[in-house]
Coordinates of C-alpha atoms and ligand atoms in Angstrom, one line a residue:
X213 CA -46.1 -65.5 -33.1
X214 CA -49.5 -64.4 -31.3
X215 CA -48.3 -66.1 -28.4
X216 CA -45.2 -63.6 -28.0
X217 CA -47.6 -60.8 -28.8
X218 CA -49.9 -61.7 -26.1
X219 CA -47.3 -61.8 -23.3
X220 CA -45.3 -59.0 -24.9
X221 CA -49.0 -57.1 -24.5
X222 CA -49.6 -58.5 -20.8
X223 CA -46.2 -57.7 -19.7
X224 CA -46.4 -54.3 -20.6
X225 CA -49.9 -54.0 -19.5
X226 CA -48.7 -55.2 -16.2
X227 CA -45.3 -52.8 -16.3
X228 CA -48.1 -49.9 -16.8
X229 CA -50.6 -51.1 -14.2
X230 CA -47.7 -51.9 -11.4
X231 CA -45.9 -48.0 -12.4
X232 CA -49.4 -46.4 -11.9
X233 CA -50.6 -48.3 -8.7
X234 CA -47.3 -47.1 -7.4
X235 CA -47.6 -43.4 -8.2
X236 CA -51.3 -43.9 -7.0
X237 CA -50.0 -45.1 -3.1
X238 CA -46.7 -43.7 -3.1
X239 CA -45.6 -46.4 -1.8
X240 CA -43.7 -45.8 1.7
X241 CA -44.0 -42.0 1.2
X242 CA -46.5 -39.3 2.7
X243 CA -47.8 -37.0 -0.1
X244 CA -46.8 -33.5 1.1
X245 CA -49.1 -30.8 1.4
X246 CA -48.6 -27.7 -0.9
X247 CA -47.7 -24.6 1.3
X248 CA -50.9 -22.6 2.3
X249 CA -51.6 -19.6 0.5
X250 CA -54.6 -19.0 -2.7
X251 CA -54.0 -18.9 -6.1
X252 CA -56.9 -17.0 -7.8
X253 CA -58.2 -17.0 -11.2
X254 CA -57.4 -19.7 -13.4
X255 CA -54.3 -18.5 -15.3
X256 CA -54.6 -14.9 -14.3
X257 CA -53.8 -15.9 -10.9
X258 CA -53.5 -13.3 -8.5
X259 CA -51.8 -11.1 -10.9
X260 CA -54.0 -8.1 -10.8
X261 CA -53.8 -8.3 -6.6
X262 CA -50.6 -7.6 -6.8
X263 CA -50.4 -5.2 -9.7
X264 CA -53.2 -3.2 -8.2
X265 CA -51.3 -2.4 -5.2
X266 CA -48.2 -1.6 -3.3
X267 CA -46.0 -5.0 -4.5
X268 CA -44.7 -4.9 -0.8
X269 CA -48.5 -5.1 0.6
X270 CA -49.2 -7.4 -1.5
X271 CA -46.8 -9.6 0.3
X272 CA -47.1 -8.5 3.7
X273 CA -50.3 -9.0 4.0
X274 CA -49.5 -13.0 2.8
X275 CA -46.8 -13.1 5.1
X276 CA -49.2 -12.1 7.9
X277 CA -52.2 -14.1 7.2
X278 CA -50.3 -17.6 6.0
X279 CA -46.7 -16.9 7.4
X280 CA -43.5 -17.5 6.1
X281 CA -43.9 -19.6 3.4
X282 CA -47.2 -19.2 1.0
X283 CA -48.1 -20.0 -2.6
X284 CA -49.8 -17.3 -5.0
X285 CA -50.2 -17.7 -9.3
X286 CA -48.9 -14.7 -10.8
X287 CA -48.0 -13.9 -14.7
X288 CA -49.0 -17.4 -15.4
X289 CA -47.1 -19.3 -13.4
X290 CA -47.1 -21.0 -9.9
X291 CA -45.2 -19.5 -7.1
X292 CA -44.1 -20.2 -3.8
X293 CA -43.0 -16.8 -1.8
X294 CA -40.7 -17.0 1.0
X295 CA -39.9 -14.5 3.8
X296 CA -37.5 -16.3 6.3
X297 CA -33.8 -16.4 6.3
X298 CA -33.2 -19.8 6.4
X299 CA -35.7 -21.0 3.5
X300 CA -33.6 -17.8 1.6
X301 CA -30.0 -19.3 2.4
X302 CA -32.0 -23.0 1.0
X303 CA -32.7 -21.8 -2.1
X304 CA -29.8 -19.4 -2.7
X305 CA -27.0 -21.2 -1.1
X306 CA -27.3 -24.3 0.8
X307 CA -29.4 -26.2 -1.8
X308 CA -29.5 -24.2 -5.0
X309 CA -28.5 -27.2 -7.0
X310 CA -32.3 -27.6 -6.9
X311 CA -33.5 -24.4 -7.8
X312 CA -32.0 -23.1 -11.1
X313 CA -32.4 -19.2 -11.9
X314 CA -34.9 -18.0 -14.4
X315 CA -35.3 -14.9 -16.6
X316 CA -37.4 -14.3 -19.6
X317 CA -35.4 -15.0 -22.4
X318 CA -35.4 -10.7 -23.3
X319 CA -33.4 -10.3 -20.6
X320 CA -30.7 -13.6 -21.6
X321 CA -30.5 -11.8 -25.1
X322 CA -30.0 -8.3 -23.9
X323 CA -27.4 -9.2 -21.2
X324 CA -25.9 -12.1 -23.2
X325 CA -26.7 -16.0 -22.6
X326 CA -23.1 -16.5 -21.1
X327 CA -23.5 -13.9 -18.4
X328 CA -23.2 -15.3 -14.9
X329 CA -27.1 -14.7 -13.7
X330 CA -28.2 -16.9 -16.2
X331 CA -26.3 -20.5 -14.9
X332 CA -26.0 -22.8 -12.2
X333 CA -23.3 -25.6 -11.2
X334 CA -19.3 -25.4 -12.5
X335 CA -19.4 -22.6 -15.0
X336 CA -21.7 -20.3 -12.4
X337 CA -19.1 -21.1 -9.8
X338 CA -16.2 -20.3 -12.4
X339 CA -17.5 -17.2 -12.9
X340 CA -18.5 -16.3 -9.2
X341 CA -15.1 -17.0 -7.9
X342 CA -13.3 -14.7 -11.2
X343 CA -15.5 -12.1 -10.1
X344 CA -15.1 -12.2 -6.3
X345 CA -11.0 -12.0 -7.1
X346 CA -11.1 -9.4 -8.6
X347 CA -13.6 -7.4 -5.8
X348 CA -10.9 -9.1 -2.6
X349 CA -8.7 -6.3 -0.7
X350 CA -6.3 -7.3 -2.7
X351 CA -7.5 -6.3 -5.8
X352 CA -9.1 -2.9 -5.0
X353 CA -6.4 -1.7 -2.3
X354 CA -4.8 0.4 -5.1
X355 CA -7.5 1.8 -6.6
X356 CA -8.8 3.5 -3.7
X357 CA -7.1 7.1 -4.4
X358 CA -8.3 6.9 -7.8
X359 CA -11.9 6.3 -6.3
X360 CA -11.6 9.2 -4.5
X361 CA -10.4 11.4 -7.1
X362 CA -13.9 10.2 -9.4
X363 CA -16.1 11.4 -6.0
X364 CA -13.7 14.5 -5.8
X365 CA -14.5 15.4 -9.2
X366 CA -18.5 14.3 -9.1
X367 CA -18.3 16.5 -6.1
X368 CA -16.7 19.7 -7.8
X369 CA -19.1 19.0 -10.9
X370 CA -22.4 19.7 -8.7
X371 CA -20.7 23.0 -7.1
X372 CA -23.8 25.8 -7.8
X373 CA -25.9 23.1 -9.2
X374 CA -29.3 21.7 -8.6
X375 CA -28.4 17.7 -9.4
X376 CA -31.1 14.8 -9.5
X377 CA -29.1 12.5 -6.8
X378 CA -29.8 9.6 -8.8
X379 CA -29.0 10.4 -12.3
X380 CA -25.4 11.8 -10.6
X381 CA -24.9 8.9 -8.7
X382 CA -25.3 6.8 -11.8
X383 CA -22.5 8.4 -13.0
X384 CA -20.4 8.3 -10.4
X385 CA -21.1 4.5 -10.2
X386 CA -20.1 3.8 -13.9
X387 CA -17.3 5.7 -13.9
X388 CA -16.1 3.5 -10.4
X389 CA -17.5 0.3 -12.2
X390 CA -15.1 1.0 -15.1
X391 CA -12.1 1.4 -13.4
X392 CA -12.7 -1.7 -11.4
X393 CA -13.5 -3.5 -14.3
X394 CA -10.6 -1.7 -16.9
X395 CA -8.3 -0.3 -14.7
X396 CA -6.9 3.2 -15.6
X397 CA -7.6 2.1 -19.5
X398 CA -10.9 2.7 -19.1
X399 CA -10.8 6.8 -19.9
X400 CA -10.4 5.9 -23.4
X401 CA -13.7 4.0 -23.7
X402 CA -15.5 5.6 -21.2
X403 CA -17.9 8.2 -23.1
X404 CA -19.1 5.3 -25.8
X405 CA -19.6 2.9 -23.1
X406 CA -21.6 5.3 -21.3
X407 CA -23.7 5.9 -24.7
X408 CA -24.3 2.5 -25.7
X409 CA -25.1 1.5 -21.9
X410 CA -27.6 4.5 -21.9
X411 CA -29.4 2.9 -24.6
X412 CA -29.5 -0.4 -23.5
X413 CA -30.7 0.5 -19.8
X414 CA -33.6 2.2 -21.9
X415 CA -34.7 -0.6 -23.7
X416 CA -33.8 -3.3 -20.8
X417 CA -37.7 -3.1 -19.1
X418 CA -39.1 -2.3 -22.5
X419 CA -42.0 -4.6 -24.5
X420 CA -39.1 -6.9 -26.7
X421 CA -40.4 -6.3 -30.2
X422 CA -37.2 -6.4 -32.3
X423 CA -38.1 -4.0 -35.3
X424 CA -36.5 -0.7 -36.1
X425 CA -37.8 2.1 -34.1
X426 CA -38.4 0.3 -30.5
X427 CA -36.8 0.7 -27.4
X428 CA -35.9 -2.9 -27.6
X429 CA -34.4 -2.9 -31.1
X430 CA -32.3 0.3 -29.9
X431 CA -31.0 -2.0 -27.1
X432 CA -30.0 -4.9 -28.8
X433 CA -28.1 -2.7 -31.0
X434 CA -26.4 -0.7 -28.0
X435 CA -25.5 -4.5 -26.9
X436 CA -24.0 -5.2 -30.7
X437 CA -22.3 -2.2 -30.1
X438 CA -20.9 -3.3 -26.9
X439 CA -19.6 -6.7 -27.8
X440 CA -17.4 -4.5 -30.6
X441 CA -15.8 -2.2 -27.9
X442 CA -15.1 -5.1 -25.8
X443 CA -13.5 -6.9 -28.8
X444 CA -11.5 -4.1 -29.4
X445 CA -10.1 -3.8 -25.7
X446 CA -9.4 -7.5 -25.7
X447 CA -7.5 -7.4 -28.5
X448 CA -5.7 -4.8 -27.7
X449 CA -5.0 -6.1 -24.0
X450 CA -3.4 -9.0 -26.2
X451 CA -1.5 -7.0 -27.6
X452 CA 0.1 -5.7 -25.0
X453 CA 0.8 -9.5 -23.1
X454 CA 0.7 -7.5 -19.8
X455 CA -0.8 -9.0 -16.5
X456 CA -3.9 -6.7 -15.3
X457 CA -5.4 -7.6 -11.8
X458 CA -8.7 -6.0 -12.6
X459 CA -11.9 -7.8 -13.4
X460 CA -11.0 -8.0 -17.1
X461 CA -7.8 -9.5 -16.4
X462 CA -9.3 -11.9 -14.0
X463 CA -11.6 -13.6 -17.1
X464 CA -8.7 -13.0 -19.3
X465 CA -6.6 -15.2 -17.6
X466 CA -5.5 -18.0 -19.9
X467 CA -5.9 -20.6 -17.5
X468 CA -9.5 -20.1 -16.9
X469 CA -10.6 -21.0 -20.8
X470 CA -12.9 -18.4 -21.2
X471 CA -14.3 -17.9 -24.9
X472 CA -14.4 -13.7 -25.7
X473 CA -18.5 -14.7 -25.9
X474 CA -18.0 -15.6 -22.2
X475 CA -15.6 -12.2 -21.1
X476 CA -18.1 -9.8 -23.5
X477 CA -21.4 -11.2 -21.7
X478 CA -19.9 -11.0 -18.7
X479 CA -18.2 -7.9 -18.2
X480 CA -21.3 -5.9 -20.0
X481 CA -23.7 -8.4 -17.1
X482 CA -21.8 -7.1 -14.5
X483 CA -21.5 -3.3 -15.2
X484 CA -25.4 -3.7 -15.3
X485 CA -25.9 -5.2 -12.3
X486 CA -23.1 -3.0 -10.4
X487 CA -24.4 0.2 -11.9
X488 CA -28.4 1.0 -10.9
X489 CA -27.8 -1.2 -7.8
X490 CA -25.3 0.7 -6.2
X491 CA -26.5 4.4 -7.1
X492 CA -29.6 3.3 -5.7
X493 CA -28.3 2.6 -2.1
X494 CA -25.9 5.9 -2.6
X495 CA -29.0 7.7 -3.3
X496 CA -31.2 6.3 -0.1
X497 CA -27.9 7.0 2.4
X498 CA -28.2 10.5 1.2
X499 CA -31.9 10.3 1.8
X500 CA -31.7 8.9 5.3
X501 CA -28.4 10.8 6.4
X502 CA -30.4 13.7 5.6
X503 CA -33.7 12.6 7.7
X504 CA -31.5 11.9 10.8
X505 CA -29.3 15.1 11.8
X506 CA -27.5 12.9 14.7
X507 CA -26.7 10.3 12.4
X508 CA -25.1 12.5 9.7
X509 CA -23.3 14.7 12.1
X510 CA -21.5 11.1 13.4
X511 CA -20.3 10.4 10.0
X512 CA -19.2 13.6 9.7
X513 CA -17.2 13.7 12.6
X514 CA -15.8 10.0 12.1
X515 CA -14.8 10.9 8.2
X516 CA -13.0 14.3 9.6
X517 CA -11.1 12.6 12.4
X518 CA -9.6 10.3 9.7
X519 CA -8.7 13.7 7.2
X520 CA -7.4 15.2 10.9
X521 CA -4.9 12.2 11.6
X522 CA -3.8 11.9 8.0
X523 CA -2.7 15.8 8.3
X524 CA -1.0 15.3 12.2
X525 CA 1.1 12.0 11.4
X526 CA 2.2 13.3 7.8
X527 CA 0.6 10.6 6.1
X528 CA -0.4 11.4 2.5
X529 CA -3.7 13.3 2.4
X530 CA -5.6 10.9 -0.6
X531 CA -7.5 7.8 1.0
X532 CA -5.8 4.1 1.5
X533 CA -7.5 1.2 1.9
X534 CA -6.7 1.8 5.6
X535 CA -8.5 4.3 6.0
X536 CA -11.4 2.5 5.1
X537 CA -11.4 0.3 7.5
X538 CA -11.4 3.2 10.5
X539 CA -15.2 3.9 9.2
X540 CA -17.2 1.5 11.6
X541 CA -20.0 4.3 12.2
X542 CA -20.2 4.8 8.7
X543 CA -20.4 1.1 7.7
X544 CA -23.1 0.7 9.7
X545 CA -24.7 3.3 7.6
X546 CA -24.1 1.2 4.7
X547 CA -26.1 -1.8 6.4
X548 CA -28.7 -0.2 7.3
X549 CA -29.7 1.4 3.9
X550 CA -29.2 -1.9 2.5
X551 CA -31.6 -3.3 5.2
X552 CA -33.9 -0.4 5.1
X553 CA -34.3 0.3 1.9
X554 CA -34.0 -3.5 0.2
X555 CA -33.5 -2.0 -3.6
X556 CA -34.3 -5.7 -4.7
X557 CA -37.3 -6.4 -3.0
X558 CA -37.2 -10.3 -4.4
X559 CA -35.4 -12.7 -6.4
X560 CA -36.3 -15.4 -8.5
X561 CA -35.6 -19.2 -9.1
X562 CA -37.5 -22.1 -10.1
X563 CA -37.8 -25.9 -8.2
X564 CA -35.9 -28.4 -11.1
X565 CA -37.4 -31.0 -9.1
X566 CA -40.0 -31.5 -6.4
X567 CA -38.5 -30.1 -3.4
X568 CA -39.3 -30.8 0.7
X569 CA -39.5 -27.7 3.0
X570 CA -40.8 -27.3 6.3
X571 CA -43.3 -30.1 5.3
X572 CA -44.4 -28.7 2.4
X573 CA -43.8 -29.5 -1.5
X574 CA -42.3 -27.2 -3.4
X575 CA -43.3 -28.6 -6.6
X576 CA -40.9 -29.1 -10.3
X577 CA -41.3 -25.8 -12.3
X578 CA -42.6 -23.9 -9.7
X579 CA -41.0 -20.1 -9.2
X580 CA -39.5 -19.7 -6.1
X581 CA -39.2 -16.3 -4.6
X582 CA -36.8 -15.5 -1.4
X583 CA -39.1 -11.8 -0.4
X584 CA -35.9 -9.8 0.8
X585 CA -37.6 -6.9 1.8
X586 CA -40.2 -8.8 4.2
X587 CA -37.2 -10.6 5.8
X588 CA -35.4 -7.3 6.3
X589 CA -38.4 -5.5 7.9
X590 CA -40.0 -8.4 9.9
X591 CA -40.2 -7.8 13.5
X592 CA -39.1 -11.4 14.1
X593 CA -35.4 -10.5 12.8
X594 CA -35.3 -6.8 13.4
X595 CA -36.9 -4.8 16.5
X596 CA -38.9 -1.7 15.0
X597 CA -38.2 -2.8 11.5
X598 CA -39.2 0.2 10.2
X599 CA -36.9 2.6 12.1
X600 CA -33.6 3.8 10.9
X601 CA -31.2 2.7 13.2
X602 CA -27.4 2.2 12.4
X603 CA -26.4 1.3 16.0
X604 CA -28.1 -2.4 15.8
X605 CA -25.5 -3.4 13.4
X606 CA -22.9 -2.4 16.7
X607 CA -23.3 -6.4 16.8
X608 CA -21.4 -7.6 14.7
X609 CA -23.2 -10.6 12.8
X610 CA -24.1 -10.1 9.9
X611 CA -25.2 -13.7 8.4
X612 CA -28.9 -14.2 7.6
X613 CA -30.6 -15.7 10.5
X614 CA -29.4 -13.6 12.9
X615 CA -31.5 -11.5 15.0
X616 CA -30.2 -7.4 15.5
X617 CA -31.4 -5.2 18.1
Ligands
LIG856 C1 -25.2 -2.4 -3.1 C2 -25.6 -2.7 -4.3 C3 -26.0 -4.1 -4.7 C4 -27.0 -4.9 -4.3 C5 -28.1 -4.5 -3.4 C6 -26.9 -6.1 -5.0 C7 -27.8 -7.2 -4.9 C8 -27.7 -8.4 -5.5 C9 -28.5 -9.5 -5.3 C10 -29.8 -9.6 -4.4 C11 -28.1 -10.5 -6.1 C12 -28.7 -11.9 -6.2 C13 -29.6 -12.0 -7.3 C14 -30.0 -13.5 -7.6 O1 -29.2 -14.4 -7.3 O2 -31.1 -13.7 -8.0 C15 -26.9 -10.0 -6.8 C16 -26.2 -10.8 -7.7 C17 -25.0 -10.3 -8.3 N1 -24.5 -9.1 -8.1 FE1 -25.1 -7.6 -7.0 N2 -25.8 -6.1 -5.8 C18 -25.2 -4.9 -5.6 C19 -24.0 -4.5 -6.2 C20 -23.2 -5.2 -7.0 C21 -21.9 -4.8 -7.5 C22 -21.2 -3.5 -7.2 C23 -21.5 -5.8 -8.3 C24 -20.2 -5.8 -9.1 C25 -19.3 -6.7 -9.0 C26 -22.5 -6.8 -8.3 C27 -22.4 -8.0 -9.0 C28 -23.3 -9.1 -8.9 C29 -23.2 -10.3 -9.5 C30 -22.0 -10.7 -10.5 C31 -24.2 -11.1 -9.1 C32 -24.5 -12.6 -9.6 C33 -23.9 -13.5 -8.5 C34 -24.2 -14.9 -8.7 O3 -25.0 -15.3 -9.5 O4 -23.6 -15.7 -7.9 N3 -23.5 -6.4 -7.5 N4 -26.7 -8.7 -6.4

């Protein structure tokens, strides 16, 4: 009996002994470098840097001294910032089987657990393609006159008034969102969506302290208040057994096995993300159209040669999905707000596993930031970054890792 103890004991020892020799050596394998970059205080980081400053400084001023590709500690936790297209395309697209998303878990509850932002691998891609379906040609052909008509009518609200550009365009945005999302249905829910989503945009940055009173309590009972609506219009959609090619109807369809939990969190995670993103950008065109005369007077000219043509051929005077695509000058506009302005300056993911790039380790559990902005105003793929300049999208290639003029 203590003869089987003692080998069972020497064997292990020697199990132990060989398994940390091996890590010691890495046998075979160089031990990478971590990328170059500081990373302050113990656990503070370099948190007040960047809280004390411009955010976008903050990072340029990385970007110049260590490049394009630098670790920094911030909130607690490791990061590894990156500003070049093609470390953005590896962590977002080519390899982001290794770099899952993360969110404080606030945010999962507010915006629902199920909701696409939140996943990775078959249920991420599910989603992804449901929602792209429902955003193809295709899909939003037909609802192009009635998105006029909501801009017609913004329009004729403002008439005499002085408006706060955003706050209007955030309107004009969820009233768009909704009928992409609920097709013409959507007037009938329209004013207590629009409440509860007031209320849960107002509690969505707030301190999450769940008690009567808070921002954050007020939210998560907007959201309760959402999932009911949504219930409602599901059920009713059943009702009905018609087909709906909106985004509704795309997560509704039978085939794709979605649980309500999955439709609710979804369709509220999308009007979210839809909603602040895109008044932003409408706000900044106005911003820039207004700083540059020539430009404006171009997209004037190219949106009153379509109205002209419409009139002299007969056509029907609302706007087709045809039309849209006779707006070159003005889709360059488009790009380069989204360029210029970068409304999401940075995302974030974090490594699942220890990760090579460019020679460097990315190590497990480390947050992983793709810097947008620095990618859309650094000289290296833009010339004078910081101009305004429709025209160098004339080219047209638009895939990250391209250079414009
Ligand atoms: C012009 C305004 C917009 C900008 C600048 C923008 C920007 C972004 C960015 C940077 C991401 C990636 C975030 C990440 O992966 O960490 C994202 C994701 C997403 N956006 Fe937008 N967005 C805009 C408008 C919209 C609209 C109108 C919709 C409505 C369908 C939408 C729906 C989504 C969805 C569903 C995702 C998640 C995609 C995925 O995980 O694969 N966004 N958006």
């Amino acid at each position: 009996m203590e003869f089987i103890c003692l080998c069972f004991f020497l064997t292990a020892a020697l199990i132990l002994s060989l398994n940390a020799i091996l890590k010691f050596f890495s046998f075979g394998q160089v031990k990478l470098p971590l990328p170059p970059g500081t990373m302050g205080w113990p656990y503070i980081g370099e948190t007040f840097q960047l809280y004390s400053q411009n955010p976008n400084v903050f990072f340029a001023s990385k970007v110049k001294k260590y490049g394009s590709i630098f670790k920094t500690h911030i909130l607690g936790c490791p990061c590894v910032m990156i500003s070049s297209p093609e470390a953005a395309k590896l962590v977002l697209v080519t390899k982001s089987n290794l770099f899952k998303p993360t969110f404080p878990a606030s945010k999962e509850r507010m915006l629902g657990k199920q909701a696409i932002f939140f996943h990775q691998g078959e249920y991420h891609a599910k989603l992804r393609k449901l929602v792209l379906r429902s955003f193809m040609p295709e899909s939003i052909k037909n609802i192009v006159p009635d998105i006029e008509s909501v801009a017609i009518s913004s329009l004729k609200s403002w008439e005499g008034k002085l408006i706060t550009t955003f706050q209007e365009m955030k309107t004009y945005t969820f009233n768009v969102a909704l009928l992409s999302i609920f097709g013409k249905d959507e007037v009938l829910y329209r004013e207590d969506l629009k409440r509860c989503y007031y209320n849960l945009e107002k509690g969505y940055n707030s301190m999450p302290i769940n008690i009567p009173g808070t921002l954050f309590y007020k939210a998560m009972k907007a959201r309760k208040e959402l999932a009911q609506i949504l219930a409602k219009i599901l059920s009713l959609r059943r009702q009905t057994k018609q087909d709906y090619n909106d985004l509704l109807g795309s997560f509704m369809c039978d085939l794709e096995g979605l649980t309500d939990e999955q439709i609710a969190d979804n369709i509220i995670g999308v009007i979210f993300a839809a909603r602040d993103t895109t008044a932003s950008v409408l706000t900044w065109i106005i911003k820039y159209l207004a700083e540059n005369p020539s430009v404006l007077q171009s997209v004037t000219e190219e949106q009153e040669a379509i109205i002209k043509s419409k009139e002299e051929s007969g056509e029907e005077k609302v706007l087709s999905w045809a039309d849209t695509k006779r707006m070159p000058i003005t889709t360059r506009v488009i790009q380069e707000t989204l360029r210029v302005a970068s409304i999401l300056s940075f995302t974030f993911r974090e490594a699942v596993q220890d990760v090579e790039f460019k020679g460097y380790l990315i190590p497990k559990g480390w947050k992983v930031l793709p810097l947008f902005r620095n990618i859309h105003h650094s000289p290296e793929n833009f010339t004078d970054p910081e101009k305004f300049d429709p025209s160098r999208f004339e080219v047209n290639l638009t895939f990250l890792g391209h250079r414009f003029h």
